[in-house]
CSV table of C-alpha atoms and ligand atoms in Angstrom, one decimal:
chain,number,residue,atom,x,y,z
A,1,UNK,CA,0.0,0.0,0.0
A,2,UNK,CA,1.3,3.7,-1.0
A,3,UNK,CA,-0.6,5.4,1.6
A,4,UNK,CA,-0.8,2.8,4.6
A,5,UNK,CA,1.4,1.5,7.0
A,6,UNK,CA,-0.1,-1.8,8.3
A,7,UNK,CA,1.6,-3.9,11.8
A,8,UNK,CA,-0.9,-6.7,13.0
A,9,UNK,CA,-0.2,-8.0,16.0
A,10,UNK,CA,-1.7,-9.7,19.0
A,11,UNK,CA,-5.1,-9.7,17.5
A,12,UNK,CA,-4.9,-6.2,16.5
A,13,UNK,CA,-4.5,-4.7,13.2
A,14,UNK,CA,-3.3,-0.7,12.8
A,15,UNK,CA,-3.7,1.3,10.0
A,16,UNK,CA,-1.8,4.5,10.1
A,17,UNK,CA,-3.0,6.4,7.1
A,18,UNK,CA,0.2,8.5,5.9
A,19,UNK,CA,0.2,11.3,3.6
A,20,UNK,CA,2.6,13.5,5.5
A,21,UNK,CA,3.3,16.1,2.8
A,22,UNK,CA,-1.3,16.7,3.0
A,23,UNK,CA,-1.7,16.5,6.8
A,24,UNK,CA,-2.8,12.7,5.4
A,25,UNK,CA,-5.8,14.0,3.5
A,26,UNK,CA,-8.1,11.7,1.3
A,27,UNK,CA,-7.9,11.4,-2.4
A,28,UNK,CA,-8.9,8.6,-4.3
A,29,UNK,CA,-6.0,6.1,-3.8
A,30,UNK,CA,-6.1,7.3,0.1
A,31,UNK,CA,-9.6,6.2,0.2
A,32,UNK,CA,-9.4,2.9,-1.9
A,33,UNK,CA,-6.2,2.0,0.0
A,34,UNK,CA,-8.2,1.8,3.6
A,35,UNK,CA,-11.5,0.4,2.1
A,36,UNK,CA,-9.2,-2.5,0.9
A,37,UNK,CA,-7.3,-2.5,4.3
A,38,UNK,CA,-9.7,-3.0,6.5
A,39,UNK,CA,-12.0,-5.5,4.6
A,40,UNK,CA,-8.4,-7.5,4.5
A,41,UNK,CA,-8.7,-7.5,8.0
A,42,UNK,CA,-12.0,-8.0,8.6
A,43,UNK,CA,-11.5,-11.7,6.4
A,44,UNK,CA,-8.1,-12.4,8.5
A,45,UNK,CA,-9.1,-14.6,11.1
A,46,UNK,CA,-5.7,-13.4,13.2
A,47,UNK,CA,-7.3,-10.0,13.7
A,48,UNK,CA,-10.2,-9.0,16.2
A,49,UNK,CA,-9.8,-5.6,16.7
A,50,UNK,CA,-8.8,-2.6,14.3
A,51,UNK,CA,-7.4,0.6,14.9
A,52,UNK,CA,-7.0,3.1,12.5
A,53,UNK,CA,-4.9,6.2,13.1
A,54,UNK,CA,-2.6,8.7,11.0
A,55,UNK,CA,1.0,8.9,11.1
A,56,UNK,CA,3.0,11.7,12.7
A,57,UNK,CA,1.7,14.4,15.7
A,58,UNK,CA,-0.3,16.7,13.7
A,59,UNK,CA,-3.1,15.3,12.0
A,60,UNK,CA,-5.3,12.3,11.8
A,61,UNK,CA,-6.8,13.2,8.6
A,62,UNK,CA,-7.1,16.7,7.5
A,63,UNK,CA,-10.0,15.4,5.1
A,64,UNK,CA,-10.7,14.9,1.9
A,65,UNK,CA,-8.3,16.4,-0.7
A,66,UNK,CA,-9.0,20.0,-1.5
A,67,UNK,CA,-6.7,20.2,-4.4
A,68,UNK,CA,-8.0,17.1,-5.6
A,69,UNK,CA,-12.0,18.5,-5.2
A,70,UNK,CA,-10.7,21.8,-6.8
A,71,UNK,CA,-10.8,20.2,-10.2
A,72,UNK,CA,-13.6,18.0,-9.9
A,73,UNK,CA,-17.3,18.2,-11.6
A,74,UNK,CA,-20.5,17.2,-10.2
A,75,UNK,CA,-19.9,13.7,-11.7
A,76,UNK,CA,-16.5,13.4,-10.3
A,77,UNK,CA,-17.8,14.3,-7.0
A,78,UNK,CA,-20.6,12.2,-6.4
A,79,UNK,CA,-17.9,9.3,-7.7
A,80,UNK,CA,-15.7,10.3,-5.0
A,81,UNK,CA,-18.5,11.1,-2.5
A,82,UNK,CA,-19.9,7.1,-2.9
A,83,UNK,CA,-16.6,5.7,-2.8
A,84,UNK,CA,-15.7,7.4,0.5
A,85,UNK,CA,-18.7,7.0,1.9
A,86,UNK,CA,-18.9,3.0,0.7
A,87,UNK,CA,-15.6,3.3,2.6
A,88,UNK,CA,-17.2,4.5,6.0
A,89,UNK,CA,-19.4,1.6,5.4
A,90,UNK,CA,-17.0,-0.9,5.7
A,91,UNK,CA,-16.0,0.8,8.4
A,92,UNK,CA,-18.9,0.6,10.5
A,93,UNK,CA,-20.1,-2.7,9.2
A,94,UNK,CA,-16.7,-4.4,10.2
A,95,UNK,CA,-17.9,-7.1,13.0
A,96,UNK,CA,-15.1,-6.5,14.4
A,97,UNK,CA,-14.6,-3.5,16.6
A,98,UNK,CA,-12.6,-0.4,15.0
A,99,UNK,CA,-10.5,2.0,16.9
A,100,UNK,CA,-10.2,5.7,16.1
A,101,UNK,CA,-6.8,6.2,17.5
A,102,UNK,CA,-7.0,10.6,16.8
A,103,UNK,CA,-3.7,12.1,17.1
A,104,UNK,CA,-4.3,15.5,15.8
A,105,UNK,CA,-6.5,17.1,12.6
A,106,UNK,CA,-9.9,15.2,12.4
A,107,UNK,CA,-11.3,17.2,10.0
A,108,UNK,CA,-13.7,16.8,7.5
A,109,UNK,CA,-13.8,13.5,5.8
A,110,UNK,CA,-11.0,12.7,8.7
A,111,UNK,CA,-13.8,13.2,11.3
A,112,UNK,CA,-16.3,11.3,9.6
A,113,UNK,CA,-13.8,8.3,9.0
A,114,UNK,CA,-13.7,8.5,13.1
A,115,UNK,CA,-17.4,8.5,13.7
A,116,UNK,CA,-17.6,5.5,11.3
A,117,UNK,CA,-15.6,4.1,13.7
A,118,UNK,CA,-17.0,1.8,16.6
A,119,UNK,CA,-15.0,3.7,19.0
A,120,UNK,CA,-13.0,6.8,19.5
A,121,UNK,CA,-10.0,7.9,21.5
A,122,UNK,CA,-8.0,11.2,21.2
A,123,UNK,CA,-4.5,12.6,22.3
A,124,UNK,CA,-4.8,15.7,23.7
A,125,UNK,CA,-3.5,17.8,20.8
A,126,UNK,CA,-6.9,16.4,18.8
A,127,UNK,CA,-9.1,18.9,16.7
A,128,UNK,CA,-12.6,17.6,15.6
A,129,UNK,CA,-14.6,19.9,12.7
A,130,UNK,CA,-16.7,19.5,9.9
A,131,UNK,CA,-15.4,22.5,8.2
A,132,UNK,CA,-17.2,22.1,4.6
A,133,UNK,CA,-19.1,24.9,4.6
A,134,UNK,CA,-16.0,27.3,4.9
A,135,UNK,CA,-15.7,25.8,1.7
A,136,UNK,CA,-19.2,25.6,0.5
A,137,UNK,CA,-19.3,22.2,0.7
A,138,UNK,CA,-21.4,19.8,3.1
A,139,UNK,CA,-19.9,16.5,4.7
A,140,UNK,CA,-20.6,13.8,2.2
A,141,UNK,CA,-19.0,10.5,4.1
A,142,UNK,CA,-21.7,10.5,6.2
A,143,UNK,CA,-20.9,13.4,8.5
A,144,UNK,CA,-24.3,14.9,8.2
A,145,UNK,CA,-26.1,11.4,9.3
A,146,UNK,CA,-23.8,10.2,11.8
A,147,UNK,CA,-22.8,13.3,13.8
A,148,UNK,CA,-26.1,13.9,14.9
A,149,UNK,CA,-26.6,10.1,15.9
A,150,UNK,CA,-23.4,10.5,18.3
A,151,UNK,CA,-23.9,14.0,19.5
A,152,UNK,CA,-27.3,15.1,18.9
A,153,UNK,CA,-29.0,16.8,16.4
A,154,UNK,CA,-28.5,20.4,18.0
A,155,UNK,CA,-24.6,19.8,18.6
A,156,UNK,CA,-24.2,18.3,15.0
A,157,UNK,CA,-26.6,21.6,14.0
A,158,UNK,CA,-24.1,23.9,15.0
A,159,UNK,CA,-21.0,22.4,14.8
A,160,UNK,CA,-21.9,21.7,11.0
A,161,UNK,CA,-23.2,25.1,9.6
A,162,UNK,CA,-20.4,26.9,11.9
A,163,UNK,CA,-17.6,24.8,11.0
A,164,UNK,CA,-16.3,25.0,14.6
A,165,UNK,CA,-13.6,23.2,15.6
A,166,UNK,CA,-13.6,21.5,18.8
A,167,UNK,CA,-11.0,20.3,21.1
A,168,UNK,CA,-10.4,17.0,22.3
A,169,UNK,CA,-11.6,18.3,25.6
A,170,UNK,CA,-14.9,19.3,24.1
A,171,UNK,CA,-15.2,16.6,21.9
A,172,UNK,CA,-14.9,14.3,25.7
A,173,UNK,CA,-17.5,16.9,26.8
A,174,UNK,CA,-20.3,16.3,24.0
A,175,UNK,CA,-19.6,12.9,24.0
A,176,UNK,CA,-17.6,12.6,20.4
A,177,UNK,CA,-14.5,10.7,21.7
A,178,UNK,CA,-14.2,8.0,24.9
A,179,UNK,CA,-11.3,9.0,26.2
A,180,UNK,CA,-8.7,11.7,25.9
A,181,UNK,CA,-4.9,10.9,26.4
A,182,UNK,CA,-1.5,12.2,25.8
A,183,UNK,CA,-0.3,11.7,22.4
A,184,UNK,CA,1.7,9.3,23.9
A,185,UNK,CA,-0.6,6.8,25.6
A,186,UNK,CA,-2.7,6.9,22.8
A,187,UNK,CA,-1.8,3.8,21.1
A,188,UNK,CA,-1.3,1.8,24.1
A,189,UNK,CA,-4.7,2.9,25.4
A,190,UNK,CA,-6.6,1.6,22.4
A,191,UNK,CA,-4.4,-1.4,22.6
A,192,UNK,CA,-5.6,-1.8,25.9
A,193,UNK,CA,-9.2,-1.4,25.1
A,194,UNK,CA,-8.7,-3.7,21.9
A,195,UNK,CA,-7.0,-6.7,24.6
A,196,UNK,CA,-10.3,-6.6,26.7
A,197,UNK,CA,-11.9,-7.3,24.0
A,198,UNK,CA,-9.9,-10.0,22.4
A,199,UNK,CA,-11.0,-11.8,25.8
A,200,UNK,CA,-14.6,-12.1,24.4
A,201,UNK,CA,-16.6,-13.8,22.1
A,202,UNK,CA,-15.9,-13.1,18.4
A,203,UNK,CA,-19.6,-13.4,17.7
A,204,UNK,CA,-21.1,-12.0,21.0
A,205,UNK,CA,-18.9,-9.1,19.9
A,206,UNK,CA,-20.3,-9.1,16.5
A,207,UNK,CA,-23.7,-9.5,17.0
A,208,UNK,CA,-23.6,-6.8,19.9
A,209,UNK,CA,-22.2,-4.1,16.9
A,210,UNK,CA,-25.1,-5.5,14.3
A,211,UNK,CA,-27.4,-5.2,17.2
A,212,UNK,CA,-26.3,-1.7,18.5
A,213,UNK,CA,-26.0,-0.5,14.7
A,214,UNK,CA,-29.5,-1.6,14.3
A,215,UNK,CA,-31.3,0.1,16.8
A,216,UNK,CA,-30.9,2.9,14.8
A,217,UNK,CA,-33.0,1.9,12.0
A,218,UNK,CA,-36.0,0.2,14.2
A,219,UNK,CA,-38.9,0.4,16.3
A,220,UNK,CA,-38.0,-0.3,19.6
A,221,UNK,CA,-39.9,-3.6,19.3
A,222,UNK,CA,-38.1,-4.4,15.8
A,223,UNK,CA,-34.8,-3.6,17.1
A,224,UNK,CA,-36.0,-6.2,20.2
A,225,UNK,CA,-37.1,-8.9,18.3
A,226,UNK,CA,-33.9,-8.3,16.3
A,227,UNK,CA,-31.9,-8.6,19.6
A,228,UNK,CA,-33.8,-11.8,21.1
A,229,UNK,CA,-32.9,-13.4,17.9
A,230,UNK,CA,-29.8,-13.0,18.1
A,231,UNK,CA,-29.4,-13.8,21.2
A,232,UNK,CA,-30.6,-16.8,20.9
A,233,UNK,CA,-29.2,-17.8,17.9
A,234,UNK,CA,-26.0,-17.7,20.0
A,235,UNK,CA,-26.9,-20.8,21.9
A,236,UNK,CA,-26.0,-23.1,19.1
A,237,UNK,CA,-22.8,-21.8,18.8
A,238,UNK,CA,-19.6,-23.2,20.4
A,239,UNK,CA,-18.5,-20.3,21.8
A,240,UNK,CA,-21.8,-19.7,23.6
A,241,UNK,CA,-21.1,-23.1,25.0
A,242,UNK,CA,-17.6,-22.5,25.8
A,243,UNK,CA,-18.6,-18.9,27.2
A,244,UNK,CA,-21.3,-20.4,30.1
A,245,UNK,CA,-19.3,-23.6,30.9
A,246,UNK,CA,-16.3,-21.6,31.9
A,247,UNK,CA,-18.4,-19.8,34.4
A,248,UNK,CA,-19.7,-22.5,36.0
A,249,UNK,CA,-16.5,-24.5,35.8
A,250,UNK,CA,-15.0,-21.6,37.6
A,251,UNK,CA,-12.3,-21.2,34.5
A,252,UNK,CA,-11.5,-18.7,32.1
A,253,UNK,CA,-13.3,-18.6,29.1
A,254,UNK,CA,-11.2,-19.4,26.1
A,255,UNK,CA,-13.0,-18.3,22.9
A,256,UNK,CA,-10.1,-18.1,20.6
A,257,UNK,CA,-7.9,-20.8,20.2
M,301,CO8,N1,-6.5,18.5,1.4
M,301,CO8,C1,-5.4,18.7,0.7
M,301,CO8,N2,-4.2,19.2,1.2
M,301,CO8,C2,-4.3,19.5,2.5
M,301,CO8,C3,-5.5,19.3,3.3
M,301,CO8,C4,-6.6,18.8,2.7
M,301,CO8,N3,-7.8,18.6,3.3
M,301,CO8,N4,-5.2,19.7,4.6
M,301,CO8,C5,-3.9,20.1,4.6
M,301,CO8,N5,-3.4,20.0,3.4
M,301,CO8,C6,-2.0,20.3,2.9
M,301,CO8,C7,-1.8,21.9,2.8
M,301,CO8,O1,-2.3,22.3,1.6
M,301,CO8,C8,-0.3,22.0,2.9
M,301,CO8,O2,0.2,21.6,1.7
M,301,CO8,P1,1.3,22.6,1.0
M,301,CO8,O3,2.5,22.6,1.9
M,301,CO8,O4,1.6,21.9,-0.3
M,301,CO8,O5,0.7,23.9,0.9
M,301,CO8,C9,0.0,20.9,3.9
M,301,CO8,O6,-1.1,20.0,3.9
M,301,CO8,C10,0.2,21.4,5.3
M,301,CO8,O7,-0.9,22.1,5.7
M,301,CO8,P2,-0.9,23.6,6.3
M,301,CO8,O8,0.3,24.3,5.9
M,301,CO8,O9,-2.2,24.2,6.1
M,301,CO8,O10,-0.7,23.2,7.9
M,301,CO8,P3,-1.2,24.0,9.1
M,301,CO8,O11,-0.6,23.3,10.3
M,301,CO8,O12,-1.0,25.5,9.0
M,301,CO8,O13,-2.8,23.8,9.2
M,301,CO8,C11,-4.8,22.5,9.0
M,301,CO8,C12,-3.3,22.5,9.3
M,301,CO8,C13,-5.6,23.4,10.0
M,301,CO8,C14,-5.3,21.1,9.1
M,301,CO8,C15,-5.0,23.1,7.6
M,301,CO8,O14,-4.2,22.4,6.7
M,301,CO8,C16,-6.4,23.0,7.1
M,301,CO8,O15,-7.3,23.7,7.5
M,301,CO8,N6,-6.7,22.0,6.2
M,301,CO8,C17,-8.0,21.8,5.6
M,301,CO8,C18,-9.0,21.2,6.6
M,301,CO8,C19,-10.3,21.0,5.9
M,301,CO8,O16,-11.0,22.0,5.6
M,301,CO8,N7,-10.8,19.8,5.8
M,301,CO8,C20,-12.1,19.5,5.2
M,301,CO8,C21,-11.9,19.2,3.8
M,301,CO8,S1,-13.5,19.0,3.0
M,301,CO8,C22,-13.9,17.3,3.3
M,301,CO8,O17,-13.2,16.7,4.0
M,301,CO8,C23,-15.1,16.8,2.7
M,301,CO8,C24,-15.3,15.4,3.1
M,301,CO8,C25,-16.5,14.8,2.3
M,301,CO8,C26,-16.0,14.6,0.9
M,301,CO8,C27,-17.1,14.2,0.0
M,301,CO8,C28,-16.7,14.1,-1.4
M,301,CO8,C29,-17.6,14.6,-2.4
């Protein structure tokens, strides 16, 4: 990959997007390059967690490419609107949990990659914003469906037609991010967070996510018939099995191996 580095490890796959001469802004290849990566990982059975981040201390993602958009027409645009946003799909599809490790600029299309994400965690140097209308644009990966979802509709109202840019603090405050750390911890801490999980069930863990990501399209007595089905559809499964027995054997569960 041109743009990515990728290290897998322990269960854990990172992604540092790096574009260091463009604050790792989004064109195209960028874009292509993580869609690829991370449905790679969600097929390799060594890897339960995923954490995506950007290389150096400056910037996640600065966005989407503004030289690139400069030239682009209506077509090219809604090209490269439906190929990031099939991106942030993948994204939040993945059944298994992704990281937003933010060191620095999440702006833009670099904030919406993080709220595809499953979970968020920022250095303290972070800066969340949906700038595009300084630019007379309007987020197009998904910014204007899932900000509201995560903050509320009268945060994401503001912080979209303002184009404010938020702190990590503030972003902890509203709710954006999970956890704010030095720029340092950061990696450990979504390690960390990423090892607790690997403890669990692969397809408790999934389901949960399907589950969770459902109840946002449902009735409440859709998304609970959705959930009791699940739930019980995990009783046939070995690690369900494996998962009950090791309670009452007084063992640790092993759900891996
Ligand atoms: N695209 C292209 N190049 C960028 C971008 C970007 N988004 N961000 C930074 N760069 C480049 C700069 O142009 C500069 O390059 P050069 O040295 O060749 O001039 C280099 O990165 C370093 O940037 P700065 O000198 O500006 O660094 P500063 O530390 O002074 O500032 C900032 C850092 C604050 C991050 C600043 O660069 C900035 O404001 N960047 C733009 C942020 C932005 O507006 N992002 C939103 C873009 S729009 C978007 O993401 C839409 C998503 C949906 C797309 C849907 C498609 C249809």
């Amino acid at each position: 990959m041109k743009y990515l580095f990728i290290e897998k490890s322990d269960g854990i796959g990172v992604i540092t997007i790096n574009r260091p001469d463009a604050m790792n802004a989004m064109n195209l290849d960028v874009v292509s390059e993580l869609s690829i990566t991370v449905s790679d990982m969600i097929a390799d059975k060594e890897i339960g967690v995923i954490i995506i981040t950007g290389s150096g201390e400056k910037a996640f993602v600065a966005g989407a490419d503004i030289k690139a958009m400069q030239q682009m027409n209506a077509e090219d645009a809604l090209e490269f609107g439906k190929t990031g946003q099939e991106m942030t799909l993948v994204i939040e599809n993945s059944p298994k949990p992704v990281i937003a490790a933010v060191n620095g600029f999440a702006l833009g299309g670099g904030c919406e990659i993080s709220l595809a994400c499953h979970i968020r965690v920022a250095s303290e140097n972070a800066i969340f914003g949906q700038p595009e209308v300084l630019l007379g644009l309007i987020p197009g990966w998904g910014g204007t469906q899932r900000l509201p979802k995560i903050v509320g509709t009268g945060i994401a109202n503001e912080l979209i037609t303002t184009g404010n840019q938020i702190s990590a603090q503030e972003a902890h405050r509203i709710g954006l991010v999970n956890h704010v750390v030095t720029q340092t911890e950061l990696m450990d801490t979504c390690k960390e967070i990423g090892k607790k999980i690997l403890n669990n069930g692969p397809n408790a863990i999934a389901k949960s996510l399907n589950c969770i990501h459902e109840s946002f399209n449902k009735s409440i007595e859709d998304g609970l018939e959705f959930e009791v089905k699940a739930f019980a559809n995990l009783f046939s499964t070995e690690e369900t099995k494996e998962g009950l027995s090791a309670f009452v054997e007084k063992r640790k569960a092993n759900f891996r191996s």
